[in-house]
Amino acid sequence: KGHAIGNHSYSHPYFTKISTTSMKSQLTRTETLIKDLTGKTSKPYFRPPYGAYNTLVLQTVGSIGYTKTIKWNIDTIDWDGRSAYRIYSKVLNNIVPGSIVLGAKYTPTALPTMIKGLKAKGYRFVTIPQLLSMTATAITYTVKAGDTLYAIAVKYGVTVKQIADANQIANVNLIY
């Protein structure tokens, strides 16, 4: 149906706590299953279990073709059984351009209302490849008193350097 496919591991371990051999085995085992079932590859997309990664994880997964590690900036925390309204509210109150929402068991119940609410706010839905192809210049943000580049970077899932470069900011400690 045109969905992007990524690899999330075989048994969901913390990649920061396993060996490079185990990381590769987790991804290779899952890649084989995905290819057998869909005829498609999951490369280059990897979402680390628990969002846990470090330099070694990125180097290891990158070395076998997973060059795009995908994280989220809104976690619905729906595993705790929260209501569809709480999930909806969390997403709509925290959404920013370029957001990726993490949801699991209970999020689907909130989706119809969430999609309607997001569309009403002018948001549209894109695949991960489409999102990654968008440039940082597509995002507009008005700096508010007390903002730091670090806080803005975290909010949008980018680095301070990326913001500084895209906006020709010479002094990252001084923004306006």
mmCIF file of C-alpha atoms in Angstrom:
data_model
loop_
_atom_site.group_PDB
_atom_site.id
_atom_site.type_symbol
_atom_site.label_atom_id
_atom_site.label_comp_id
_atom_site.label_asym_id
_atom_site.label_seq_id
_atom_site.Cartn_x
_atom_site.Cartn_y
_atom_site.Cartn_z
ATOM 1 C CA LYS A 1 0.000 0.000 0.000
ATOM 2 C CA GLY A 2 3.030 2.272 -0.259
ATOM 3 C CA HIS A 3 4.014 2.183 3.396
ATOM 4 C CA ALA A 4 7.667 2.662 4.280
ATOM 5 C CA ILE A 5 9.170 -0.385 5.964
ATOM 6 C CA GLY A 6 11.813 -0.192 8.668
ATOM 7 C CA ASN A 7 13.572 -2.580 11.012
ATOM 8 C CA HIS A 8 12.903 -2.474 14.752
ATOM 9 C CA SER A 9 14.837 -5.661 15.699
ATOM 10 C CA TYR A 10 13.757 -9.245 16.202
ATOM 11 C CA SER A 11 13.248 -9.449 19.974
ATOM 12 C CA HIS A 12 13.294 -5.775 21.049
ATOM 13 C CA PRO A 13 16.497 -5.618 23.145
ATOM 14 C CA TYR A 14 18.223 -2.445 24.257
ATOM 15 C CA PHE A 15 20.793 -2.051 21.482
ATOM 16 C CA THR A 16 22.996 -0.068 23.874
ATOM 17 C CA LYS A 17 23.312 -3.205 26.033
ATOM 18 C CA ILE A 18 24.084 -5.872 23.435
ATOM 19 C CA SER A 19 27.157 -6.698 21.360
ATOM 20 C CA THR A 20 27.656 -5.519 17.804
ATOM 21 C CA THR A 21 27.298 -9.152 16.695
ATOM 22 C CA SER A 22 23.921 -9.364 18.451
ATOM 23 C CA MET A 23 22.803 -6.064 16.900
ATOM 24 C CA LYS A 24 23.629 -7.349 13.435
ATOM 25 C CA SER A 25 21.909 -10.665 14.130
ATOM 26 C CA GLN A 26 18.756 -8.902 15.370
ATOM 27 C CA LEU A 27 18.531 -6.818 12.212
ATOM 28 C CA THR A 28 19.541 -9.545 9.765
ATOM 29 C CA ARG A 29 17.015 -11.994 11.196
ATOM 30 C CA THR A 30 14.225 -9.437 10.908
ATOM 31 C CA GLU A 31 15.332 -8.310 7.439
ATOM 32 C CA THR A 32 15.098 -11.914 6.222
ATOM 33 C CA LEU A 33 11.530 -12.215 7.547
ATOM 34 C CA ILE A 34 10.479 -8.899 6.031
ATOM 35 C CA LYS A 35 11.931 -9.825 2.645
ATOM 36 C CA ASP A 36 10.313 -13.269 2.748
ATOM 37 C CA LEU A 37 6.892 -11.790 3.597
ATOM 38 C CA THR A 38 6.898 -8.637 1.481
ATOM 39 C CA GLY A 39 9.639 -8.957 -1.092
ATOM 40 C CA LYS A 40 10.863 -5.562 0.160
ATOM 41 C CA THR A 41 13.855 -4.481 2.187
ATOM 42 C CA SER A 42 13.640 -2.594 5.462
ATOM 43 C CA LYS A 43 16.855 -0.723 4.665
ATOM 44 C CA PRO A 44 17.808 2.043 5.263
ATOM 45 C CA TYR A 45 15.318 2.615 8.136
ATOM 46 C CA PHE A 46 15.934 1.515 11.723
ATOM 47 C CA ARG A 47 14.000 2.457 14.856
ATOM 48 C CA PRO A 48 15.928 1.512 17.958
ATOM 49 C CA PRO A 49 13.917 -0.341 20.594
ATOM 50 C CA TYR A 50 13.126 1.981 23.503
ATOM 51 C CA GLY A 51 14.722 4.782 21.488
ATOM 52 C CA ALA A 52 18.049 3.675 22.970
ATOM 53 C CA TYR A 53 21.071 4.342 20.811
ATOM 54 C CA ASN A 54 24.609 5.675 21.003
ATOM 55 C CA THR A 55 27.523 6.141 18.623
ATOM 56 C CA LEU A 56 28.369 2.436 18.606
ATOM 57 C CA VAL A 57 24.778 1.498 17.763
ATOM 58 C CA LEU A 58 24.641 4.031 14.914
ATOM 59 C CA GLN A 59 27.989 2.868 13.535
ATOM 60 C CA THR A 60 27.002 -0.794 13.750
ATOM 61 C CA VAL A 61 23.564 -0.514 12.194
ATOM 62 C CA GLY A 62 24.912 1.888 9.584
ATOM 63 C CA SER A 63 27.625 -0.576 8.609
ATOM 64 C CA ILE A 64 24.975 -3.077 7.472
ATOM 65 C CA GLY A 65 22.849 -0.585 5.574
ATOM 66 C CA TYR A 66 20.608 1.033 8.194
ATOM 67 C CA THR A 67 21.739 4.582 7.589
ATOM 68 C CA LYS A 68 18.525 6.299 8.738
ATOM 69 C CA THR A 69 17.791 5.891 12.443
ATOM 70 C CA ILE A 70 14.268 7.102 13.157
ATOM 71 C CA LYS A 71 13.065 8.451 16.488
ATOM 72 C CA TRP A 72 9.873 10.132 17.572
ATOM 73 C CA ASN A 73 9.205 13.388 19.359
ATOM 74 C CA ILE A 74 5.776 12.519 20.773
ATOM 75 C CA ASP A 75 5.287 9.341 22.786
ATOM 76 C CA THR A 76 1.621 8.620 23.480
ATOM 77 C CA ILE A 77 2.677 6.361 26.385
ATOM 78 C CA ASP A 78 -0.405 4.371 25.503
ATOM 79 C CA TRP A 79 0.961 1.165 27.010
ATOM 80 C CA ASP A 80 -0.392 2.393 30.366
ATOM 81 C CA GLY A 81 -3.985 2.025 29.145
ATOM 82 C CA ARG A 82 -4.696 5.744 28.851
ATOM 83 C CA SER A 83 -7.905 6.809 27.185
ATOM 84 C CA ALA A 84 -8.244 7.779 23.551
ATOM 85 C CA TYR A 85 -8.955 11.349 24.709
ATOM 86 C CA ARG A 86 -5.665 11.546 26.670
ATOM 87 C CA ILE A 87 -3.748 10.175 23.679
ATOM 88 C CA TYR A 88 -5.485 12.654 21.359
ATOM 89 C CA SER A 89 -4.785 15.544 23.731
ATOM 90 C CA LYS A 90 -1.127 14.642 24.151
ATOM 91 C CA VAL A 91 -0.595 14.588 20.401
ATOM 92 C CA LEU A 92 -2.560 17.722 19.550
ATOM 93 C CA ASN A 93 -0.990 19.719 22.403
ATOM 94 C CA ASN A 94 2.574 18.760 21.425
ATOM 95 C CA ILE A 95 2.478 18.544 17.647
ATOM 96 C CA VAL A 96 4.962 20.582 15.618
ATOM 97 C CA PRO A 97 5.836 20.446 11.923
ATOM 98 C CA GLY A 98 7.855 17.284 11.254
ATOM 99 C CA SER A 99 6.553 15.401 14.299
ATOM 100 C CA ILE A 100 6.723 11.635 14.521
ATOM 101 C CA VAL A 101 4.223 10.092 16.932
ATOM 102 C CA LEU A 102 4.987 6.835 18.741
ATOM 103 C CA GLY A 103 1.934 4.797 19.578
ATOM 104 C CA ALA A 104 1.122 1.157 20.049
ATOM 105 C CA LYS A 105 -1.723 -0.776 21.585
ATOM 106 C CA TYR A 106 -4.289 1.938 22.381
ATOM 107 C CA THR A 107 -3.332 4.711 19.945
ATOM 108 C CA PRO A 108 -5.421 3.250 17.067
ATOM 109 C CA THR A 109 -8.594 4.019 19.030
ATOM 110 C CA ALA A 110 -7.606 7.702 19.072
ATOM 111 C CA LEU A 111 -6.596 7.873 15.397
ATOM 112 C CA PRO A 112 -9.882 8.910 13.742
ATOM 113 C CA THR A 113 -10.318 11.914 16.055
ATOM 114 C CA MET A 114 -6.581 12.657 16.051
ATOM 115 C CA ILE A 115 -6.384 12.665 12.236
ATOM 116 C CA LYS A 116 -9.420 14.931 11.995
ATOM 117 C CA GLY A 117 -7.961 17.324 14.600
ATOM 118 C CA LEU A 118 -4.537 17.413 12.946
ATOM 119 C CA LYS A 119 -6.008 18.032 9.504
ATOM 120 C CA ALA A 120 -8.107 20.869 10.989
ATOM 121 C CA LYS A 121 -4.828 22.425 12.228
ATOM 122 C CA GLY A 122 -3.421 22.209 8.703
ATOM 123 C CA TYR A 123 -1.201 19.170 9.148
ATOM 124 C CA ARG A 124 -0.772 16.525 6.495
ATOM 125 C CA PHE A 125 0.600 13.032 6.726
ATOM 126 C CA VAL A 126 3.707 11.837 4.933
ATOM 127 C CA THR A 127 5.879 8.757 4.923
ATOM 128 C CA ILE A 128 9.270 8.684 6.621
ATOM 129 C CA PRO A 129 11.079 8.936 3.252
ATOM 130 C CA GLN A 130 8.977 11.995 2.373
ATOM 131 C CA LEU A 131 9.618 13.555 5.771
ATOM 132 C CA LEU A 132 13.357 12.994 5.489
ATOM 133 C CA SER A 133 13.415 14.567 2.040
ATOM 134 C CA MET A 134 11.874 17.788 3.327
ATOM 135 C CA THR A 135 14.409 20.476 4.090
ATOM 136 C CA ALA A 136 14.804 22.257 7.406
ATOM 137 C CA THR A 137 13.774 25.458 5.638
ATOM 138 C CA ALA A 138 10.261 24.033 5.359
ATOM 139 C CA ILE A 139 9.823 24.549 9.109
ATOM 140 C CA THR A 140 9.012 28.008 10.436
ATOM 141 C CA TYR A 141 9.371 28.738 14.129
ATOM 142 C CA THR A 142 9.103 32.076 15.897
ATOM 143 C CA VAL A 143 11.583 32.325 18.753
ATOM 144 C CA LYS A 144 9.982 33.197 22.090
ATOM 145 C CA ALA A 145 11.549 34.776 25.162
ATOM 146 C CA GLY A 146 13.466 32.137 27.090
ATOM 147 C CA ASP A 147 13.958 29.826 24.103
ATOM 148 C CA THR A 148 17.303 28.155 23.590
ATOM 149 C CA LEU A 149 18.534 26.587 20.385
ATOM 150 C CA TYR A 150 18.955 23.342 22.296
ATOM 151 C CA ALA A 151 15.271 23.304 23.352
ATOM 152 C CA ILE A 152 14.151 24.133 19.814
ATOM 153 C CA ALA A 153 16.435 21.416 18.399
ATOM 154 C CA VAL A 154 15.007 18.800 20.780
ATOM 155 C CA LYS A 155 11.453 19.859 19.946
ATOM 156 C CA TYR A 156 12.039 19.417 16.212
ATOM 157 C CA GLY A 157 14.379 16.419 16.371
ATOM 158 C CA VAL A 158 17.365 18.210 14.839
ATOM 159 C CA THR A 159 20.756 19.369 16.085
ATOM 160 C CA VAL A 160 21.712 22.854 17.227
ATOM 161 C CA LYS A 161 24.274 22.908 14.400
ATOM 162 C CA GLN A 162 21.578 22.162 11.812
ATOM 163 C CA ILE A 163 19.457 25.060 13.080
ATOM 164 C CA ALA A 164 22.459 27.382 13.233
ATOM 165 C CA ASP A 165 23.586 26.440 9.725
ATOM 166 C CA ALA A 166 20.095 26.730 8.218
ATOM 167 C CA ASN A 167 19.596 30.161 9.765
ATOM 168 C CA GLN A 168 23.143 31.541 9.467
ATOM 169 C CA ILE A 169 23.421 31.896 13.258
ATOM 170 C CA ALA A 170 27.021 32.731 14.161
ATOM 171 C CA ASN A 171 26.560 32.789 17.951
ATOM 172 C CA VAL A 172 24.394 29.861 19.097
ATOM 173 C CA ASN A 173 24.079 31.452 22.555
ATOM 174 C CA LEU A 174 22.364 34.522 21.126
ATOM 175 C CA ILE A 175 19.068 34.085 19.274
ATOM 176 C CA TYR A 176 16.232 36.459 18.627
#
